[in-house]
């Protein structure tokens, strides 16, 4: 009977040895997954500024895998849940900070620069930012309700508002380069809608590229104010009064003037 007993002891030893190896392997695997997750989180954090959602997609599967492995061990379950919750918190905080930073950059990009005594190159703004900058200039000088309305079907009106003396202001913004000036056709299209459609009392066209002579002649006939880069810079830097002060109420033409 010594032989069977020896066999049973040998079987128990083999089972104990096998369980120890498997346990060691499991914890080593968990350590590798956690370490890999940490490295991935760090890389994702640095790249999240440009690709936040891609970084999240890389990190979260690793965390889920680590959670499933650790869940098999009752003693490690709480640790796994805490690590997962903390990781989710880090990702959420990181994304929130990125959203806040992006919003701050967008606000800084859209807001016109404060007067510095030097001309501002508005031609460097994108078209929508340029419209926002012109609207902000109007609000700064008393048109508290000035807003951007440009877009598909705007019929030439990019910014509308009310001047301090109660007149309706309609502005068309032309963000052109220095070699591209607003022409007479641009002014004719605006003249055909600014009074008849938008009921403007003050019609203003602001062009960062300036105007052709025929365009200026047409604008003078229709009492449309034209602000090129020089006039815009003077207005922006406080060296000239706002445009509507240059047009007296009596100068507004009849609604039929300025058609195509």
mmCIF file of C-alpha atoms in Angstrom:
data_model
loop_
_atom_site.group_PDB
_atom_site.id
_atom_site.type_symbol
_atom_site.label_atom_id
_atom_site.label_comp_id
_atom_site.label_asym_id
_atom_site.label_seq_id
_atom_site.Cartn_x
_atom_site.Cartn_y
_atom_site.Cartn_z
ATOM 1 C CA UNK A 1 0.000 0.000 0.000
ATOM 2 C CA UNK A 2 3.024 2.230 0.101
ATOM 3 C CA UNK A 3 2.974 2.494 -3.629
ATOM 4 C CA UNK A 4 -0.534 3.971 -3.982
ATOM 5 C CA UNK A 5 0.137 6.398 -1.164
ATOM 6 C CA UNK A 6 3.329 7.500 -2.886
ATOM 7 C CA UNK A 7 1.430 8.007 -6.092
ATOM 8 C CA UNK A 8 -1.200 10.119 -4.384
ATOM 9 C CA UNK A 9 1.492 12.285 -2.827
ATOM 10 C CA UNK A 10 3.221 12.617 -6.147
ATOM 11 C CA UNK A 11 -0.026 13.627 -7.807
ATOM 12 C CA UNK A 12 -0.648 16.284 -5.167
ATOM 13 C CA UNK A 13 2.848 17.663 -5.581
ATOM 14 C CA UNK A 14 2.429 17.848 -9.325
ATOM 15 C CA UNK A 15 -0.891 19.625 -8.981
ATOM 16 C CA UNK A 16 0.579 22.093 -6.508
ATOM 17 C CA UNK A 17 3.539 22.747 -8.812
ATOM 18 C CA UNK A 18 1.248 23.284 -11.792
ATOM 19 C CA UNK A 19 -1.031 25.719 -9.891
ATOM 20 C CA UNK A 20 1.965 27.786 -8.757
ATOM 21 C CA UNK A 21 3.284 28.154 -12.274
ATOM 22 C CA UNK A 22 -0.106 29.154 -13.590
ATOM 23 C CA UNK A 23 -0.567 31.686 -10.825
ATOM 24 C CA UNK A 24 2.876 33.184 -11.444
ATOM 25 C CA UNK A 25 2.193 33.367 -15.140
ATOM 26 C CA UNK A 26 -1.154 35.044 -14.513
ATOM 27 C CA UNK A 27 0.330 37.758 -12.316
ATOM 28 C CA UNK A 28 3.191 38.280 -14.777
ATOM 29 C CA UNK A 29 0.647 38.703 -17.560
ATOM 30 C CA UNK A 30 -1.311 41.180 -15.455
ATOM 31 C CA UNK A 31 1.869 43.149 -14.746
ATOM 32 C CA UNK A 32 2.696 43.300 -18.441
ATOM 33 C CA UNK A 33 -0.818 44.443 -19.325
ATOM 34 C CA UNK A 34 -0.819 47.153 -16.655
ATOM 35 C CA UNK A 35 2.674 48.332 -17.675
ATOM 36 C CA UNK A 36 1.680 48.340 -21.329
ATOM 37 C CA UNK A 37 -1.485 50.229 -20.488
ATOM 38 C CA UNK A 38 0.549 52.856 -18.637
ATOM 39 C CA UNK A 39 2.915 53.356 -21.568
ATOM 40 C CA UNK A 40 -0.013 53.526 -23.972
ATOM 41 C CA UNK A 41 -1.804 56.052 -21.764
ATOM 42 C CA UNK A 42 1.287 58.250 -21.728
ATOM 43 C CA UNK A 43 1.631 58.090 -25.505
ATOM 44 C CA UNK A 44 -2.088 58.692 -25.936
ATOM 45 C CA UNK A 45 -1.933 61.689 -23.623
ATOM 46 C CA UNK A 46 0.825 63.330 -25.685
ATOM 47 C CA UNK A 47 -0.988 62.628 -28.959
ATOM 48 C CA UNK A 48 -4.462 63.464 -27.662
ATOM 49 C CA UNK A 49 -4.042 67.161 -28.456
ATOM 50 C CA UNK A 50 -4.364 66.314 -32.120
ATOM 51 C CA UNK A 51 -6.193 62.967 -31.992
ATOM 52 C CA UNK A 52 -8.075 62.672 -28.669
ATOM 53 C CA UNK A 53 -10.621 60.099 -29.787
ATOM 54 C CA UNK A 54 -7.999 57.888 -31.447
ATOM 55 C CA UNK A 55 -5.982 57.879 -28.227
ATOM 56 C CA UNK A 56 -9.077 56.920 -26.255
ATOM 57 C CA UNK A 57 -9.795 54.037 -28.640
ATOM 58 C CA UNK A 58 -6.257 52.707 -28.099
ATOM 59 C CA UNK A 59 -6.281 53.006 -24.301
ATOM 60 C CA UNK A 60 -9.748 51.732 -23.442
ATOM 61 C CA UNK A 61 -9.385 48.220 -24.974
ATOM 62 C CA UNK A 62 -6.166 47.706 -23.007
ATOM 63 C CA UNK A 63 -7.897 48.752 -19.823
ATOM 64 C CA UNK A 64 -10.804 46.426 -20.575
ATOM 65 C CA UNK A 65 -8.420 43.524 -21.132
ATOM 66 C CA UNK A 66 -6.598 44.225 -17.890
ATOM 67 C CA UNK A 67 -9.921 44.406 -16.080
ATOM 68 C CA UNK A 68 -11.055 41.011 -17.408
ATOM 69 C CA UNK A 69 -7.792 39.313 -16.408
ATOM 70 C CA UNK A 70 -7.684 40.832 -12.968
ATOM 71 C CA UNK A 71 -11.321 40.015 -12.381
ATOM 72 C CA UNK A 72 -10.450 36.315 -12.156
ATOM 73 C CA UNK A 73 -8.669 36.974 -8.912
ATOM 74 C CA UNK A 74 -11.048 37.879 -6.144
ATOM 75 C CA UNK A 75 -8.398 39.696 -4.192
ATOM 76 C CA UNK A 76 -7.414 41.788 -7.250
ATOM 77 C CA UNK A 77 -10.972 42.690 -8.273
ATOM 78 C CA UNK A 78 -11.121 45.870 -6.250
ATOM 79 C CA UNK A 79 -7.723 46.967 -7.533
ATOM 80 C CA UNK A 80 -8.791 46.372 -11.133
ATOM 81 C CA UNK A 81 -11.987 48.344 -10.677
ATOM 82 C CA UNK A 82 -10.117 51.212 -9.043
ATOM 83 C CA UNK A 83 -7.523 51.281 -11.839
ATOM 84 C CA UNK A 84 -10.228 51.212 -14.522
ATOM 85 C CA UNK A 85 -12.246 53.960 -12.852
ATOM 86 C CA UNK A 86 -9.133 56.096 -12.426
ATOM 87 C CA UNK A 87 -8.163 55.557 -16.055
ATOM 88 C CA UNK A 88 -11.613 56.567 -17.249
ATOM 89 C CA UNK A 89 -11.376 59.640 -15.067
ATOM 90 C CA UNK A 90 -7.999 60.549 -16.562
ATOM 91 C CA UNK A 91 -9.353 60.173 -20.097
ATOM 92 C CA UNK A 92 -12.463 62.241 -19.303
ATOM 93 C CA UNK A 93 -10.423 64.995 -17.647
ATOM 94 C CA UNK A 94 -7.972 65.003 -20.531
ATOM 95 C CA UNK A 95 -10.729 65.292 -23.133
ATOM 96 C CA UNK A 96 -12.409 68.057 -21.136
ATOM 97 C CA UNK A 97 -9.131 69.981 -20.956
ATOM 98 C CA UNK A 98 -8.596 69.506 -24.685
ATOM 99 C CA UNK A 99 -12.106 70.795 -25.420
ATOM 100 C CA UNK A 100 -11.514 73.822 -23.211
ATOM 101 C CA UNK A 101 -8.166 74.514 -24.868
ATOM 102 C CA UNK A 102 -9.684 74.202 -28.335
ATOM 103 C CA UNK A 103 -12.524 76.559 -27.384
ATOM 104 C CA UNK A 104 -10.011 79.066 -26.029
ATOM 105 C CA UNK A 105 -7.960 78.865 -29.225
ATOM 106 C CA UNK A 106 -11.087 79.333 -31.362
ATOM 107 C CA UNK A 107 -12.158 82.342 -29.287
ATOM 108 C CA UNK A 108 -8.708 83.883 -29.556
ATOM 109 C CA UNK A 109 -8.697 83.253 -33.321
ATOM 110 C CA UNK A 110 -12.113 84.802 -33.886
ATOM 111 C CA UNK A 111 -11.759 87.783 -31.588
ATOM 112 C CA UNK A 112 -10.256 90.865 -33.245
ATOM 113 C CA UNK A 113 -6.997 92.073 -31.713
ATOM 114 C CA UNK A 114 -7.105 94.887 -29.213
ATOM 115 C CA UNK A 115 -5.974 98.283 -30.514
ATOM 116 C CA UNK A 116 -2.180 98.381 -30.449
ATOM 117 C CA UNK A 117 -1.395 101.416 -32.557
ATOM 118 C CA UNK A 118 -0.341 99.183 -35.461
ATOM 119 C CA UNK A 119 -2.461 98.118 -38.459
ATOM 120 C CA UNK A 120 -3.985 94.646 -38.260
ATOM 121 C CA UNK A 121 -3.728 92.342 -41.271
ATOM 122 C CA UNK A 122 -7.315 91.122 -41.460
ATOM 123 C CA UNK A 123 -6.538 89.305 -44.700
ATOM 124 C CA UNK A 124 -4.848 86.609 -42.606
ATOM 125 C CA UNK A 125 -8.188 85.647 -41.019
ATOM 126 C CA UNK A 126 -10.411 83.050 -42.627
ATOM 127 C CA UNK A 127 -13.681 84.432 -44.091
ATOM 128 C CA UNK A 128 -15.864 83.505 -41.128
ATOM 129 C CA UNK A 129 -13.356 84.876 -38.604
ATOM 130 C CA UNK A 130 -13.196 88.086 -40.639
ATOM 131 C CA UNK A 131 -16.987 88.469 -40.443
ATOM 132 C CA UNK A 132 -16.833 87.921 -36.683
ATOM 133 C CA UNK A 133 -14.064 90.515 -36.385
ATOM 134 C CA UNK A 134 -16.120 93.115 -38.276
ATOM 135 C CA UNK A 135 -19.180 92.341 -36.128
ATOM 136 C CA UNK A 136 -17.079 92.811 -33.001
ATOM 137 C CA UNK A 137 -15.839 96.182 -34.266
ATOM 138 C CA UNK A 138 -19.470 97.222 -34.760
ATOM 139 C CA UNK A 139 -20.374 96.124 -31.241
ATOM 140 C CA UNK A 140 -17.346 97.889 -29.832
ATOM 141 C CA UNK A 141 -18.461 101.191 -31.332
ATOM 142 C CA UNK A 142 -22.080 101.076 -30.249
ATOM 143 C CA UNK A 143 -23.965 98.534 -32.377
ATOM 144 C CA UNK A 144 -24.718 96.288 -29.429
ATOM 145 C CA UNK A 145 -26.894 93.873 -31.424
ATOM 146 C CA UNK A 146 -24.489 93.412 -34.349
ATOM 147 C CA UNK A 147 -24.290 89.764 -35.388
ATOM 148 C CA UNK A 148 -23.014 87.591 -38.210
ATOM 149 C CA UNK A 149 -25.803 86.348 -40.475
ATOM 150 C CA UNK A 150 -23.743 85.415 -43.529
ATOM 151 C CA UNK A 151 -24.129 82.023 -45.126
ATOM 152 C CA UNK A 152 -26.065 80.280 -47.854
ATOM 153 C CA UNK A 153 -28.949 82.482 -48.959
ATOM 154 C CA UNK A 154 -27.777 85.577 -47.072
ATOM 155 C CA UNK A 155 -28.367 87.768 -50.186
ATOM 156 C CA UNK A 156 -25.259 89.823 -49.537
ATOM 157 C CA UNK A 157 -25.714 90.535 -45.822
ATOM 158 C CA UNK A 158 -22.885 89.174 -43.672
ATOM 159 C CA UNK A 159 -23.331 91.388 -40.593
ATOM 160 C CA UNK A 160 -26.428 93.279 -39.473
ATOM 161 C CA UNK A 161 -27.019 95.545 -36.517
ATOM 162 C CA UNK A 162 -28.447 98.817 -35.253
ATOM 163 C CA UNK A 163 -26.334 101.958 -34.971
ATOM 164 C CA UNK A 164 -26.412 103.994 -31.749
ATOM 165 C CA UNK A 165 -28.797 106.496 -33.399
ATOM 166 C CA UNK A 166 -31.245 103.735 -34.403
ATOM 167 C CA UNK A 167 -30.362 103.113 -38.047
ATOM 168 C CA UNK A 168 -30.198 99.621 -39.554
ATOM 169 C CA UNK A 169 -26.663 98.652 -40.526
ATOM 170 C CA UNK A 170 -26.012 96.025 -43.218
ATOM 171 C CA UNK A 171 -22.427 94.957 -43.921
ATOM 172 C CA UNK A 172 -20.943 92.759 -46.596
ATOM 173 C CA UNK A 173 -17.463 91.381 -45.840
ATOM 174 C CA UNK A 174 -14.980 90.572 -48.597
ATOM 175 C CA UNK A 175 -11.898 88.842 -47.206
ATOM 176 C CA UNK A 176 -9.675 89.124 -50.287
ATOM 177 C CA UNK A 177 -5.941 89.059 -50.805
ATOM 178 C CA UNK A 178 -4.008 92.215 -51.761
ATOM 179 C CA UNK A 179 -4.159 91.267 -55.462
ATOM 180 C CA UNK A 180 -7.913 90.670 -55.505
ATOM 181 C CA UNK A 181 -10.060 93.797 -55.282
ATOM 182 C CA UNK A 182 -13.833 93.952 -55.013
ATOM 183 C CA UNK A 183 -15.252 94.921 -58.406
ATOM 184 C CA UNK A 184 -18.339 96.700 -59.662
ATOM 185 C CA UNK A 185 -20.252 93.425 -60.015
ATOM 186 C CA UNK A 186 -19.719 92.734 -56.314
ATOM 187 C CA UNK A 187 -21.080 96.172 -55.458
ATOM 188 C CA UNK A 188 -23.996 95.846 -57.872
ATOM 189 C CA UNK A 189 -25.107 92.558 -56.339
ATOM 190 C CA UNK A 190 -24.941 94.068 -52.869
ATOM 191 C CA UNK A 191 -26.668 97.253 -54.031
ATOM 192 C CA UNK A 192 -29.531 95.200 -55.404
ATOM 193 C CA UNK A 193 -30.347 93.711 -51.989
ATOM 194 C CA UNK A 194 -28.998 95.920 -49.215
ATOM 195 C CA UNK A 195 -31.857 98.461 -49.433
ATOM 196 C CA UNK A 196 -34.696 96.606 -51.143
ATOM 197 C CA UNK A 197 -34.288 93.281 -49.272
ATOM 198 C CA UNK A 198 -32.452 94.121 -46.044
ATOM 199 C CA UNK A 199 -33.942 97.620 -45.543
ATOM 200 C CA UNK A 200 -30.533 99.101 -44.781
ATOM 201 C CA UNK A 201 -30.152 102.658 -43.593
ATOM 202 C CA UNK A 202 -26.374 102.278 -43.666
ATOM 203 C CA UNK A 203 -24.878 99.946 -46.287
ATOM 204 C CA UNK A 204 -21.211 99.087 -45.852
ATOM 205 C CA UNK A 205 -18.819 96.864 -47.814
ATOM 206 C CA UNK A 206 -15.517 95.968 -46.137
ATOM 207 C CA UNK A 207 -12.844 94.498 -48.409
ATOM 208 C CA UNK A 208 -9.354 93.517 -47.317
ATOM 209 C CA UNK A 209 -8.233 93.732 -50.952
ATOM 210 C CA UNK A 210 -9.621 97.181 -51.698
ATOM 211 C CA UNK A 211 -11.918 98.190 -54.576
ATOM 212 C CA UNK A 212 -11.686 98.863 -58.280
ATOM 213 C CA UNK A 213 -12.480 102.365 -59.560
ATOM 214 C CA UNK A 214 -15.752 101.282 -61.231
ATOM 215 C CA UNK A 215 -16.806 99.705 -57.925
ATOM 216 C CA UNK A 216 -16.125 102.944 -56.048
ATOM 217 C CA UNK A 217 -18.033 104.948 -58.662
ATOM 218 C CA UNK A 218 -21.056 102.672 -58.333
ATOM 219 C CA UNK A 219 -20.887 102.760 -54.540
ATOM 220 C CA UNK A 220 -20.857 106.569 -54.561
ATOM 221 C CA UNK A 221 -23.987 106.664 -56.712
ATOM 222 C CA UNK A 222 -25.815 104.308 -54.329
ATOM 223 C CA UNK A 223 -24.488 105.771 -51.082
ATOM 224 C CA UNK A 224 -22.724 102.510 -50.196
ATOM 225 C CA UNK A 225 -19.759 102.981 -47.886
ATOM 226 C CA UNK A 226 -16.576 101.217 -49.007
ATOM 227 C CA UNK A 227 -13.865 100.368 -46.495
ATOM 228 C CA UNK A 228 -10.609 99.013 -47.879
ATOM 229 C CA UNK A 229 -7.566 97.878 -45.855
ATOM 230 C CA UNK A 230 -6.517 101.439 -44.956
ATOM 231 C CA UNK A 231 -9.973 102.500 -43.775
ATOM 232 C CA UNK A 232 -10.449 99.214 -41.912
ATOM 233 C CA UNK A 233 -7.106 99.604 -40.138
ATOM 234 C CA UNK A 234 -7.927 103.173 -39.100
ATOM 235 C CA UNK A 235 -11.327 102.107 -37.801
ATOM 236 C CA UNK A 236 -9.899 99.099 -35.968
ATOM 237 C CA UNK A 237 -7.101 101.062 -34.295
ATOM 238 C CA UNK A 238 -9.354 103.939 -33.253
ATOM 239 C CA UNK A 239 -7.838 106.424 -35.693
ATOM 240 C CA UNK A 240 -11.157 107.066 -37.452
ATOM 241 C CA UNK A 241 -14.808 107.180 -36.364
ATOM 242 C CA UNK A 242 -17.064 104.209 -37.140
ATOM 243 C CA UNK A 243 -18.338 104.080 -40.741
ATOM 244 C CA UNK A 244 -21.967 104.978 -40.021
ATOM 245 C CA UNK A 245 -20.911 108.356 -38.657
ATOM 246 C CA UNK A 246 -19.722 109.244 -42.172
ATOM 247 C CA UNK A 247 -23.212 108.767 -43.620
ATOM 248 C CA UNK A 248 -25.943 111.146 -42.487
ATOM 249 C CA UNK A 249 -29.508 109.775 -42.350
ATOM 250 C CA UNK A 250 -30.575 112.022 -45.247
ATOM 251 C CA UNK A 251 -28.047 110.361 -47.557
ATOM 252 C CA UNK A 252 -29.853 107.033 -47.684
ATOM 253 C CA UNK A 253 -31.073 106.441 -51.285
ATOM 254 C CA UNK A 254 -34.486 105.100 -52.204
ATOM 255 C CA UNK A 255 -34.927 101.353 -51.983
ATOM 256 C CA UNK A 256 -35.060 101.021 -55.757
ATOM 257 C CA UNK A 257 -31.555 102.399 -56.290
ATOM 258 C CA UNK A 258 -28.744 99.926 -56.568
ATOM 259 C CA UNK A 259 -30.469 97.211 -58.579
ATOM 260 C CA UNK A 260 -28.620 94.871 -60.842
#
